Tab-separated table of C-alpha atoms in Angstrom:
chain	number	residue	atom	x	y	z
A	20	MET	CA	0.000	0.000	0.000
A	21	SER	CA	1.410	3.432	-0.940
A	22	LYS	CA	1.865	6.057	1.748
A	23	GLN	CA	-0.965	8.140	0.254
A	24	ALA	CA	-3.281	5.117	0.146
A	25	ALA	CA	-2.375	4.260	3.734
A	26	ASN	CA	-3.146	7.820	4.834
A	27	ASP	CA	-6.509	7.680	3.039
A	28	TYR	CA	-7.369	4.353	4.687
A	29	ARG	CA	-6.390	5.401	8.205
A	30	GLY	CA	-7.405	9.066	8.046
A	31	ALA	CA	-10.676	10.968	7.912
A	32	ILE	CA	-11.505	9.662	4.427
A	33	GLY	CA	-11.130	6.079	5.626
A	34	VAL	CA	-13.368	6.744	8.623
A	35	LEU	CA	-16.006	8.295	6.379
A	36	VAL	CA	-15.884	5.437	3.880
A	37	ARG	CA	-16.118	2.786	6.603
A	38	ALA	CA	-19.033	4.631	8.204
A	39	TYR	CA	-20.830	4.753	4.855
A	40	SER	CA	-20.146	1.044	4.349
A	41	ALA	CA	-21.649	0.287	7.769
A	42	LEU	CA	-24.686	2.429	6.903
A	43	ILE	CA	-25.211	0.450	3.688
A	44	LEU	CA	-25.189	-2.810	5.649
A	45	VAL	CA	-27.668	-1.454	8.198
A	46	VAL	CA	-30.032	-0.259	5.461
A	47	LEU	CA	-29.696	-3.585	3.635
A	48	GLY	CA	-30.355	-5.486	6.848
A	49	PHE	CA	-33.590	-3.597	7.536
A	50	VAL	CA	-35.026	-3.638	3.997
A	51	PRO	CA	-37.529	-6.359	5.051
A	52	SER	CA	-38.912	-4.006	7.710
A	53	PHE	CA	-40.015	-1.552	5.029
A	54	ALA	CA	-41.903	-4.308	3.205
A	55	ILE	CA	-43.449	-5.506	6.487
A	56	ALA	CA	-44.554	-1.970	7.377
A	57	TYR	CA	-45.986	-1.383	3.899
A	58	LEU	CA	-48.154	-4.489	4.027
A	59	HIS	CA	-49.188	-3.792	7.611
A	60	PHE	CA	-50.318	-0.208	7.039
A	61	PHE	CA	-51.325	-0.110	3.373
A	62	GLN	CA	-52.634	-3.591	2.556
A	63	ASP	CA	-55.858	-5.230	3.639
A	64	PRO	CA	-54.809	-8.100	5.983
A	65	ALA	CA	-57.884	-9.992	4.862
A	66	LEU	CA	-56.432	-10.461	1.358
A	67	ARG	CA	-55.344	-14.083	1.038
A	68	PHE	CA	-53.425	-16.262	-1.368
A	69	GLU	CA	-54.188	-19.868	-0.462
A	70	HIS	CA	-52.449	-22.120	-2.931
A	71	HIS	CA	-51.550	-25.498	-1.521
A	72	THR	CA	-49.521	-26.771	-4.467
A	73	PHE	CA	-47.373	-23.624	-4.566
A	74	HIS	CA	-46.829	-23.871	-0.811
A	75	GLU	CA	-45.840	-27.539	-1.029
A	76	ILE	CA	-43.352	-26.834	-3.820
A	77	ALA	CA	-41.863	-23.924	-1.860
A	78	ILE	CA	-41.514	-26.056	1.273
A	79	ALA	CA	-39.978	-28.915	-0.729
A	80	VAL	CA	-37.379	-26.539	-2.202
A	81	ALA	CA	-36.690	-25.085	1.266
A	82	LEU	CA	-36.212	-28.545	2.780
A	83	ALA	CA	-33.948	-29.663	-0.068
A	84	GLN	CA	-31.823	-26.565	0.395
A	85	SER	CA	-31.815	-26.986	4.174
A	86	GLY	CA	-30.813	-30.632	3.912
A	87	PHE	CA	-28.017	-29.827	1.475
A	88	ILE	CA	-26.616	-26.958	3.549
A	89	THR	CA	-26.816	-29.164	6.671
A	90	TRP	CA	-24.572	-31.650	4.912
A	91	VAL	CA	-22.144	-28.954	3.692
A	92	THR	CA	-21.942	-27.427	7.190
A	93	TRP	CA	-21.306	-30.866	8.662
A	94	ARG	CA	-18.487	-31.423	6.153
A	95	CYS	CA	-16.943	-28.077	7.150
A	96	PHE	CA	-17.154	-29.085	10.805
A	97	LEU	CA	-15.472	-32.433	10.147
A	98	ARG	CA	-12.676	-30.581	8.358
A	99	SER	CA	-12.059	-27.752	10.830
A	100	GLY	CA	-13.515	-28.967	14.133
A	101	GLU	CA	-14.910	-25.455	14.731
A	102	VAL	CA	-17.461	-25.610	17.573
A	103	PHE	CA	-19.512	-22.826	15.965
A	104	LEU	CA	-20.013	-24.973	12.859
A	105	ARG	CA	-21.122	-27.955	14.947
A	106	TRP	CA	-23.965	-25.892	16.407
A	107	LEU	CA	-24.856	-24.512	12.982
A	108	THR	CA	-25.085	-28.087	11.735
A	109	ILE	CA	-27.335	-29.043	14.656
A	110	GLY	CA	-29.515	-25.959	14.045
A	111	PHE	CA	-29.932	-26.702	10.325
A	112	LEU	CA	-30.661	-30.353	11.113
A	113	ALA	CA	-33.345	-29.346	13.613
A	114	PHE	CA	-34.985	-26.998	11.148
A	115	THR	CA	-35.019	-29.628	8.392
A	116	ILE	CA	-36.602	-32.334	10.548
A	117	ILE	CA	-39.186	-30.214	12.379
A	118	TYR	CA	-40.144	-27.948	9.467
A	119	ALA	CA	-40.908	-30.935	7.221
A	120	MET	CA	-44.225	-31.401	9.056
A	121	HIS	CA	-45.280	-27.872	8.027
A	122	GLY	CA	-45.199	-28.969	4.388
A	123	ILE	CA	-46.700	-32.394	5.018
A	124	LEU	CA	-49.767	-30.866	6.710
A	125	THR	CA	-50.452	-28.299	3.935
A	126	ARG	CA	-53.430	-30.190	2.495
A	127	ALA	CA	-54.875	-30.665	5.987
A	128	SER	CA	-54.516	-26.997	6.938
A	129	GLN	CA	-58.271	-26.444	7.089
A	130	GLU	CA	-58.953	-29.361	9.436
A	131	LEU	CA	-55.681	-29.192	11.394
A	132	MET	CA	-54.905	-25.478	11.263
A	133	MET	CA	-52.944	-25.292	14.534
A	134	HIS	CA	-50.973	-28.424	13.646
A	135	PHE	CA	-50.154	-26.838	10.286
A	136	ILE	CA	-48.868	-23.534	11.645
A	137	MET	CA	-47.174	-24.765	14.851
A	138	PHE	CA	-44.225	-26.429	13.136
A	139	GLY	CA	-42.969	-23.180	11.593
A	140	PRO	CA	-42.310	-21.328	14.868
A	141	ALA	CA	-41.150	-24.559	16.554
A	142	SER	CA	-38.475	-25.160	13.911
A	143	ARG	CA	-37.371	-21.526	13.978
A	144	PHE	CA	-37.180	-21.541	17.788
A	145	VAL	CA	-34.947	-24.633	17.979
A	146	MET	CA	-32.728	-23.359	15.155
A	147	ALA	CA	-32.384	-19.928	16.811
A	148	ALA	CA	-31.430	-21.567	20.117
A	149	CYS	CA	-28.692	-23.600	18.409
A	150	PHE	CA	-27.396	-20.503	16.599
A	151	LEU	CA	-27.182	-18.584	19.877
A	152	ILE	CA	-25.207	-21.392	21.515
A	153	GLY	CA	-22.950	-21.495	18.457
A	154	ILE	CA	-22.097	-17.788	18.477
A	155	VAL	CA	-21.516	-17.854	22.237
A	156	LYS	CA	-19.014	-20.685	21.693
A	157	TYR	CA	-17.397	-18.985	18.681
A	158	GLU	CA	-13.570	-19.346	18.603
A	159	GLN	CA	-13.547	-21.877	21.422
A	160	PRO	CA	-10.895	-24.635	21.058
A	161	VAL	CA	-11.661	-26.968	18.173
A	162	VAL	CA	-13.215	-30.385	18.688
A	163	PRO	CA	-10.520	-33.117	18.459
A	164	ALA	CA	-10.582	-34.998	15.164
A	165	GLY	CA	-11.571	-38.296	16.768
A	166	GLN	CA	-14.689	-36.788	18.366
A	167	ARG	CA	-16.164	-35.064	15.306
A	168	ILE	CA	-17.899	-37.851	13.418
A	169	ARG	CA	-19.197	-40.036	16.334
A	170	PRO	CA	-22.477	-41.470	14.892
A	171	GLU	CA	-24.098	-41.836	18.324
A	172	PHE	CA	-23.752	-38.074	18.931
A	173	TRP	CA	-25.612	-37.146	15.758
A	174	LEU	CA	-28.179	-39.919	16.120
A	175	ARG	CA	-29.059	-38.588	19.591
A	176	TRP	CA	-29.760	-35.174	18.134
A	177	ILE	CA	-31.875	-36.633	15.338
A	178	GLY	CA	-33.840	-38.585	17.948
A	179	ALA	CA	-34.280	-35.439	20.024
A	180	PHE	CA	-35.661	-33.483	17.074
A	181	VAL	CA	-38.039	-36.294	16.109
A	182	SER	CA	-39.270	-36.247	19.724
A	183	VAL	CA	-39.759	-32.473	19.529
A	184	THR	CA	-41.768	-32.959	16.331
A	185	ILE	CA	-44.063	-35.470	18.049
A	186	LEU	CA	-44.437	-33.218	21.102
A	187	VAL	CA	-45.346	-30.212	18.958
A	188	TYR	CA	-47.948	-32.285	17.110
A	189	LEU	CA	-49.513	-33.343	20.413
A	190	MET	CA	-49.451	-29.811	21.847
A	191	ALA	CA	-51.091	-28.433	18.692
A	192	GLY	CA	-54.249	-30.289	19.641
A	193	THR	CA	-54.576	-28.648	23.054
A	194	VAL	CA	-56.252	-25.435	24.171
A	195	TRP	CA	-52.823	-23.866	24.730
A	196	ALA	CA	-51.780	-24.215	21.084
A	197	GLY	CA	-52.452	-20.595	20.130
A	198	SER	CA	-50.513	-19.178	23.062
A	199	LEU	CA	-47.713	-21.683	22.521
A	200	ARG	CA	-47.350	-20.640	18.877
A	201	VAL	CA	-46.974	-16.983	19.845
A	202	SER	CA	-44.575	-17.887	22.641
A	203	LEU	CA	-42.384	-19.939	20.315
A	204	GLU	CA	-42.254	-17.206	17.662
A	205	THR	CA	-41.546	-14.511	20.251
A	206	SER	CA	-38.865	-16.635	21.885
A	207	SER	CA	-37.297	-17.246	18.496
A	208	LEU	CA	-37.169	-13.488	17.922
A	209	ILE	CA	-35.548	-12.929	21.337
A	210	LEU	CA	-32.929	-15.621	20.745
A	211	LEU	CA	-32.044	-14.195	17.330
A	212	LEU	CA	-31.673	-10.695	18.758
A	213	ALA	CA	-29.541	-12.087	21.585
A	214	SER	CA	-27.230	-13.656	18.995
A	215	LEU	CA	-26.919	-10.288	17.265
A	216	VAL	CA	-26.036	-8.642	20.583
A	217	VAL	CA	-23.277	-11.214	21.148
A	218	ILE	CA	-21.855	-10.449	17.693
A	219	VAL	CA	-21.958	-6.680	18.268
A	220	VAL	CA	-20.273	-7.016	21.669
A	221	ARG	CA	-17.548	-9.449	20.554
A	222	ARG	CA	-17.058	-7.987	17.061
A	223	PRO	CA	-15.471	-11.068	15.450
A	224	ARG	CA	-13.313	-10.121	12.447
A	225	SER	CA	-14.385	-12.893	10.072
A	226	PRO	CA	-16.275	-11.602	6.993
A	227	LEU	CA	-18.471	-14.702	7.156
A	228	ILE	CA	-19.756	-13.669	10.585
A	229	LEU	CA	-21.051	-10.489	8.930
A	230	ILE	CA	-23.101	-12.666	6.566
A	231	PHE	CA	-24.291	-14.676	9.573
A	232	ALA	CA	-25.342	-11.461	11.363
A	233	LEU	CA	-27.301	-10.196	8.327
A	234	SER	CA	-29.052	-13.564	8.081
A	235	LEU	CA	-29.998	-13.404	11.774
A	236	LEU	CA	-31.393	-9.915	11.181
A	237	PHE	CA	-33.546	-11.247	8.320
A	238	PHE	CA	-34.701	-14.218	10.438
A	239	SER	CA	-35.728	-11.900	13.288
A	240	GLN	CA	-37.728	-9.667	10.936
A	241	SER	CA	-39.459	-12.721	9.467
A	242	SER	CA	-40.545	-13.638	13.023
A	243	VAL	CA	-42.062	-10.166	13.379
A	244	ALA	CA	-43.968	-10.683	10.115
A	245	PHE	CA	-45.186	-14.100	11.260
A	246	LEU	CA	-46.406	-12.589	14.541
A	247	ILE	CA	-48.441	-9.807	12.909
A	248	GLY	CA	-49.597	-11.817	9.893
A	249	SER	CA	-52.218	-14.519	9.605
A	250	VAL	CA	-52.205	-17.777	7.680
A	251	TRP	CA	-52.310	-17.408	3.880
A	252	ASN	CA	-52.416	-13.588	3.895
A	253	HIS	CA	-49.745	-11.508	2.180
A	254	GLN	CA	-47.843	-10.722	5.396
A	255	TRP	CA	-47.554	-14.462	6.073
A	256	TRP	CA	-46.139	-15.093	2.598
A	257	LEU	CA	-43.748	-12.146	3.012
A	258	ALA	CA	-42.507	-13.668	6.271
A	259	HIS	CA	-41.641	-16.855	4.365
A	260	ALA	CA	-39.822	-14.853	1.695
A	261	ILE	CA	-37.792	-12.878	4.265
A	262	PHE	CA	-36.798	-16.068	6.074
A	263	ALA	CA	-35.826	-17.684	2.763
A	264	ALA	CA	-33.649	-14.667	1.879
A	265	GLY	CA	-31.859	-14.931	5.212
A	266	PHE	CA	-31.381	-18.664	4.740
A	267	ILE	CA	-29.945	-18.166	1.254
A	268	GLY	CA	-27.524	-15.540	2.589
A	269	LEU	CA	-26.346	-17.831	5.374
A	270	SER	CA	-26.015	-20.701	2.884
A	271	TYR	CA	-23.695	-18.517	0.819
A	272	GLY	CA	-21.501	-17.954	3.869
A	273	ILE	CA	-21.349	-21.702	4.561
A	274	ILE	CA	-20.389	-22.383	0.942
A	275	GLN	CA	-17.579	-19.800	1.159
A	276	ALA	CA	-16.256	-21.521	4.276
A	277	PHE	CA	-16.418	-24.884	2.475
A	278	LEU	CA	-14.522	-23.514	-0.549
A	279	THR	CA	-11.779	-21.896	1.557
A	280	THR	CA	-10.606	-22.929	5.023
A	281	GLY	CA	-13.599	-24.950	6.177
A	282	ALA	CA	-14.126	-22.564	9.114
A	283	PHE	CA	-15.667	-19.155	9.771
A	284	SER	CA	-12.858	-17.869	12.001
A	285	THR	CA	-9.923	-18.409	9.617
A	286	VAL	CA	-11.163	-16.658	6.461
A	287	TYR	CA	-9.569	-13.439	5.222
A	288	SER	CA	-11.854	-10.555	4.284
A	289	GLN	CA	-11.737	-9.014	0.819
A	290	ALA	CA	-10.315	-5.841	2.373
A	291	ASP	CA	-7.468	-7.857	3.950
A	292	LEU	CA	-6.658	-9.463	0.619
A	293	MET	CA	-6.655	-6.121	-1.190
A	294	ASP	CA	-4.403	-4.631	1.481
A	295	ASN	CA	-1.981	-7.504	0.993
A	296	ILE	CA	-1.990	-7.018	-2.771
A	297	ARG	CA	-1.365	-3.284	-2.442
A	298	ALA	CA	1.372	-3.924	0.112
A	299	GLU	CA	3.033	-6.445	-2.193
A	300	LYS	CA	3.020	-4.007	-5.107
A	301	ALA	CA	4.342	-1.090	-3.061
A	302	ARG	CA	7.023	-3.207	-1.418
A	303	ALA	CA	8.190	-4.575	-4.762
A	304	GLU	CA	8.468	-1.090	-6.252
A	305	GLU	CA	10.336	0.354	-3.270
A	306	ALA	CA	12.699	-2.570	-2.641
A	307	LEU	CA	13.515	-3.811	-6.159
A	308	LEU	CA	17.097	-2.501	-6.230
A	309	GLU	CA	17.762	-3.623	-2.656
A	310	LEU	CA	16.470	-7.118	-3.332
A	311	ASN	CA	18.602	-7.443	-6.461
A	312	HIS	CA	21.670	-6.507	-4.442
A	313	ALA	CA	20.655	-8.904	-1.646
A	314	HIS	CA	20.169	-11.690	-4.178
A	315	ILE	CA	23.780	-11.414	-5.378
A	316	THR	CA	24.998	-11.603	-1.789
A	317	LEU	CA	22.728	-14.484	-0.792
A	318	GLU	CA	23.807	-16.620	-3.749
A	319	LYS	CA	27.277	-16.789	-2.174
A	320	LEU	CA	25.888	-18.216	1.058
A	321	ALA	CA	24.390	-21.519	1.994
A	322	ALA	CA	21.019	-19.818	2.008
A	323	THR	CA	18.710	-22.649	2.883
A	324	ASP	CA	18.231	-25.112	5.704
A	325	PRO	CA	19.203	-28.545	4.307
A	326	LEU	CA	16.447	-30.431	6.142
A	327	THR	CA	13.411	-28.235	5.464
A	328	GLY	CA	14.474	-26.320	2.355
A	329	ILE	CA	13.486	-22.948	3.827
A	330	ALA	CA	15.738	-20.027	4.720
A	331	ASN	CA	18.399	-20.642	7.312
A	332	ARG	CA	19.249	-18.401	10.242
A	333	ARG	CA	21.915	-16.404	8.358
A	334	GLU	CA	19.715	-15.664	5.360
A	335	PHE	CA	16.882	-14.625	7.641
A	336	MET	CA	19.100	-12.171	9.486
A	337	GLU	CA	20.298	-10.630	6.198
A	338	ARG	CA	16.771	-10.260	4.866
A	339	ALA	CA	15.502	-8.909	8.174
A	340	ILE	CA	18.196	-6.202	8.239
A	341	VAL	CA	17.229	-5.144	4.693
A	342	GLU	CA	13.542	-5.022	5.630
A	343	ILE	CA	14.275	-3.056	8.811
A	344	ALA	CA	16.104	-0.444	6.736
A	345	ARG	CA	13.204	-0.228	4.275
A	346	SER	CA	10.667	-0.007	7.079
A	347	SER	CA	12.651	2.789	8.721
A	348	ARG	CA	12.730	4.812	5.495
A	349	SER	CA	9.105	4.276	4.425
A	350	GLU	CA	7.636	4.320	7.960
A	351	SER	CA	5.775	1.123	7.118
A	352	PRO	CA	5.214	-1.484	9.867
A	353	LEU	CA	7.330	-4.612	10.146
A	354	SER	CA	6.762	-7.522	12.527
A	355	LEU	CA	8.467	-10.774	13.493
A	356	VAL	CA	7.021	-14.004	14.880
A	357	MET	CA	9.092	-16.590	16.757
A	358	ILE	CA	7.697	-20.150	16.830
A	359	ASP	CA	8.675	-23.176	18.901
A	360	ILE	CA	7.044	-26.572	18.419
A	361	ASP	CA	5.718	-27.781	21.770
A	362	HIS	CA	7.148	-30.974	23.324
A	363	PHE	CA	9.258	-31.730	20.247
A	364	LYS	CA	11.950	-33.467	22.277
A	365	GLU	CA	9.342	-35.941	23.521
A	366	LEU	CA	8.326	-36.605	19.915
A	367	ASN	CA	11.948	-37.382	19.012
A	368	ASP	CA	12.417	-39.575	22.064
A	369	THR	CA	9.196	-41.493	21.404
A	370	HIS	CA	9.290	-41.934	17.629
A	371	GLY	CA	12.950	-41.376	16.735
A	372	HIS	CA	14.856	-38.564	15.058
A	373	GLN	CA	13.972	-39.704	11.545
A	374	THR	CA	10.261	-39.334	12.288
A	375	GLY	CA	11.010	-36.026	14.017
A	376	ASP	CA	12.824	-34.737	10.916
A	377	LYS	CA	9.879	-35.655	8.694
A	378	ALA	CA	7.493	-34.014	11.168
A	379	LEU	CA	9.533	-30.796	10.861
A	380	GLN	CA	9.205	-30.980	7.071
A	381	GLU	CA	5.425	-31.439	7.351
A	382	PHE	CA	5.234	-28.532	9.799
A	383	VAL	CA	7.169	-26.261	7.411
A	384	SER	CA	4.963	-27.240	4.447
A	385	LEU	CA	1.776	-26.455	6.395
A	386	THR	CA	3.169	-23.165	7.717
A	387	SER	CA	4.435	-22.009	4.305
A	388	ASP	CA	1.007	-22.554	2.734
A	389	ALA	CA	-0.560	-20.237	5.329
A	390	LEU	CA	1.798	-17.297	4.622
A	391	ARG	CA	1.792	-14.488	2.075
A	392	LEU	CA	4.353	-14.386	-0.740
A	393	SER	CA	6.060	-11.439	0.941
A	394	ASP	CA	6.507	-13.251	4.276
A	395	LEU	CA	9.764	-15.069	5.025
A	396	LEU	CA	9.807	-18.323	7.008
A	397	ALA	CA	13.172	-19.531	8.340
A	398	ARG	CA	14.498	-22.223	10.609
A	399	HIS	CA	16.132	-20.508	13.552
A	400	GLY	CA	17.500	-23.680	15.116
A	401	GLY	CA	16.260	-27.117	16.183
A	402	GLU	CA	12.470	-26.927	16.426
A	403	GLU	CA	12.430	-23.103	16.448
A	404	PHE	CA	11.234	-21.131	13.448
A	405	VAL	CA	10.838	-17.427	12.744
A	406	ILE	CA	8.645	-15.463	10.331
A	407	LEU	CA	9.287	-11.967	8.966
A	408	LEU	CA	6.086	-10.063	8.130
A	409	PRO	CA	6.608	-6.844	6.093
A	410	ASP	CA	3.915	-4.157	6.100
A	411	THR	CA	2.341	-5.770	9.152
A	412	THR	CA	1.645	-4.307	12.584
A	413	ARG	CA	2.070	-6.303	15.796
A	414	GLU	CA	-1.722	-6.649	16.110
A	415	GLN	CA	-2.005	-7.970	12.541
A	416	ALA	CA	0.962	-10.287	13.110
A	417	GLY	CA	-0.696	-11.584	16.285
A	418	GLN	CA	-3.884	-12.301	14.336
A	419	SER	CA	-1.889	-14.107	11.617
A	420	ALA	CA	-0.054	-16.104	14.298
A	421	GLU	CA	-3.358	-17.053	15.942
A	422	ARG	CA	-4.733	-18.259	12.597
A	423	LEU	CA	-1.587	-20.305	12.044
A	424	ARG	CA	-1.763	-21.689	15.593
A	425	LYS	CA	-5.297	-22.946	14.972
A	426	ILE	CA	-4.329	-24.492	11.637
A	427	ILE	CA	-1.434	-26.385	13.269
A	428	GLU	CA	-3.564	-27.449	16.236
A	429	THR	CA	-6.285	-28.928	14.009
A	430	LYS	CA	-3.948	-30.646	11.534
A	431	GLN	CA	-3.314	-34.336	12.021
A	432	PHE	CA	0.139	-35.153	10.657
A	433	THR	CA	0.847	-38.607	9.245
A	434	VAL	CA	4.557	-39.461	9.322
A	435	ASP	CA	5.750	-43.007	8.564
A	436	GLU	CA	2.200	-44.266	9.266
A	437	VAL	CA	2.321	-42.568	12.671
A	438	GLU	CA	-0.501	-40.131	13.498
A	439	LEU	CA	0.895	-37.035	15.176
A	440	ASN	CA	-0.787	-33.955	16.621
A	441	MET	CA	1.423	-30.913	17.090
A	442	THR	CA	0.996	-27.521	18.683
A	443	ALA	CA	3.297	-24.510	18.798
A	444	SER	CA	3.975	-21.463	20.951
A	445	PHE	CA	4.337	-18.020	19.349
A	446	GLY	CA	6.038	-14.756	20.319
A	447	VAL	CA	5.349	-11.548	18.336
A	448	ALA	CA	7.344	-8.313	18.123
A	449	GLN	CA	7.173	-5.180	15.934
A	450	PHE	CA	10.074	-3.052	14.722
A	451	GLY	CA	10.046	0.401	16.272
A	452	VAL	CA	7.598	-0.645	18.974
A	453	ASP	CA	9.538	-3.478	20.582
A	454	GLY	CA	13.041	-2.756	19.311
A	455	ALA	CA	15.091	-0.559	16.980
A	456	THR	CA	17.547	-3.238	15.807
A	457	TYR	CA	17.414	-6.797	14.586
A	458	ASP	CA	18.914	-8.152	17.817
A	459	GLU	CA	16.423	-6.275	19.982
A	460	LEU	CA	13.501	-7.408	17.851
A	461	ILE	CA	14.502	-11.091	17.816
A	462	ASN	CA	15.151	-11.049	21.577
A	463	VAL	CA	11.714	-9.613	22.371
A	464	ALA	CA	9.986	-12.157	20.114
A	465	ASP	CA	12.036	-14.934	21.716
A	466	GLN	CA	11.132	-13.790	25.253
A	467	ARG	CA	7.426	-13.680	24.363
A	468	MET	CA	7.615	-17.114	22.799
A	469	TYR	CA	9.071	-18.500	26.033
A	470	GLN	CA	6.367	-16.627	27.951
A	471	ALA	CA	3.792	-18.468	25.827
A	472	LYS	CA	5.429	-21.766	26.799
A	473	ARG	CA	5.460	-20.835	30.476
A	474	ASP	CA	1.775	-19.894	30.273
A	475	GLY	CA	0.869	-23.395	29.121
A	476	ARG	CA	2.048	-23.627	25.463
A	477	ASN	CA	-0.117	-23.625	22.340
A	478	ARG	CA	-0.765	-19.891	22.490
A	479	VAL	CA	0.323	-16.528	21.078
A	480	VAL	CA	1.930	-13.804	23.171
A	481	ALA	CA	2.064	-10.464	21.342
A	482	ALA	CA	2.541	-7.977	24.186
C-alpha cells in the first residue's frame, strides 16, 4: 500500500468510507422491515393467497436446500472442528426435521390449522437456540478430530428433534396451542436478537460472521412478520420470503467456508486481501534494487536449511536487516514471529529422530502454505522457526499467528504411518515498537515465545 493510500485508509476519508459502508449494511439489513410496514399499514390483511400446491413446492425446495446446507456445514465441521459450525449443523438439522411437518400438513390446513402452523415457529425456535449457543461458543478450542464424526452423537440429536416434532404435534391439539405458537415465535425473535447482541459485543473479524449477522437480522424480521400476519395472507407469505432470503444468505456464507478454510474464524476478508496485494506491489516497487543486491549476496551463502528447504538463520538475518532499513525509510510497519514446536523433544524420544525430521518438514509445508508471498519463514534452530512479516503491525501479526496456531492445532500429521498432533507457541514483536535493531527485535519475540510456553504452550503472546 502506498503512503498516500495508507493515509486515506487510516485518516478521515477512511473513517467516512467505513461509516458509509456500515450504513449500507444497516439499510440492507432492515429492507424487510419496510416491506413488512408497507403491508401492515397499506394492505388489507384480509387479502389471502391460499395455494396449496405452490406452498408444497416452496416447502420442498426449502427442505432440499436446508438438507443440502446441513450436509455442507457438517463437512466443514469435520474438516475444521470449529465448535460454531457444529452448532450450525445441529440448528440446520433441527430446522429440516421439524419444518418438514409444516409442508406435510399443507393439504390438511383447514382441518388441522394449529398443527399446520405450529411447526414453523417450533423449527425456527430450535434453530435460533442452536445458533445462539454457536455464536456464544465462537472461537472456542476446536473439537478433536476423533470426536467429530461419532455417529451416536448425531443420532441422539436426530432422535431429540423427532421427539420435539411429536411433542409439537400433540401440543397443537390442546387449548394452549395458540398461546404456545406466539410464545415460540416470540422466543425465536428474542434468541435471534440475543445472537446479534453477542456479535456486536464481541465484534469477530471474520467476513463470514457479517453474513451470519445479516441472516440473523432477516430471520428476526421474518418472526415479526409471522407474529403480525395470519395464515395465507400476504404478510404471512412475506414472512416466508424474508426467512428464505436470510437462509440463502447464510447458505452462501457456509459455501464460502467450504470452498476456503472450512471454518468461519480463519477466512480473510476481501479488504485484507486487497491490502496484501497493495502492500506487495508497493514493497516490490520500493525494494527492487535492494532485493537485487541482496540476491547477489545471498547466492554466495548456503542460504537454505538442508532439512526443510526454507531459509536458514543467516539468510533470515540478512533479509531482516534489509527489511528493517526499508521499514525505517518508508515508515511502514514490520513484525516478526518466533515459533517453537511444543514438546518436540518428547516426539523425538518417542518416535525417533527420523520421524522427528519428517514431522519438521510437514510442519514447514503447512506453515508455508498459510503465509503471504512477501513473508519469510526460516528455521532458527532445532524446532524453532521465525517469520518476517513486512507491512504488518504487531496486532495484525498476532492475528496471523493465531490463525496459524489454529491451523497447526487442528492438523493431524501422518509421518511413517504414525498419526501425530502438534501444537506450537508463538512470540510476536514489531520493529520500532519493541526494538530498533534486529537483535532487539529477535530477543523480544524470543522472550514472548518462552512466555507463551510458560503460560501453558499452544498460544500466542504479542505484548
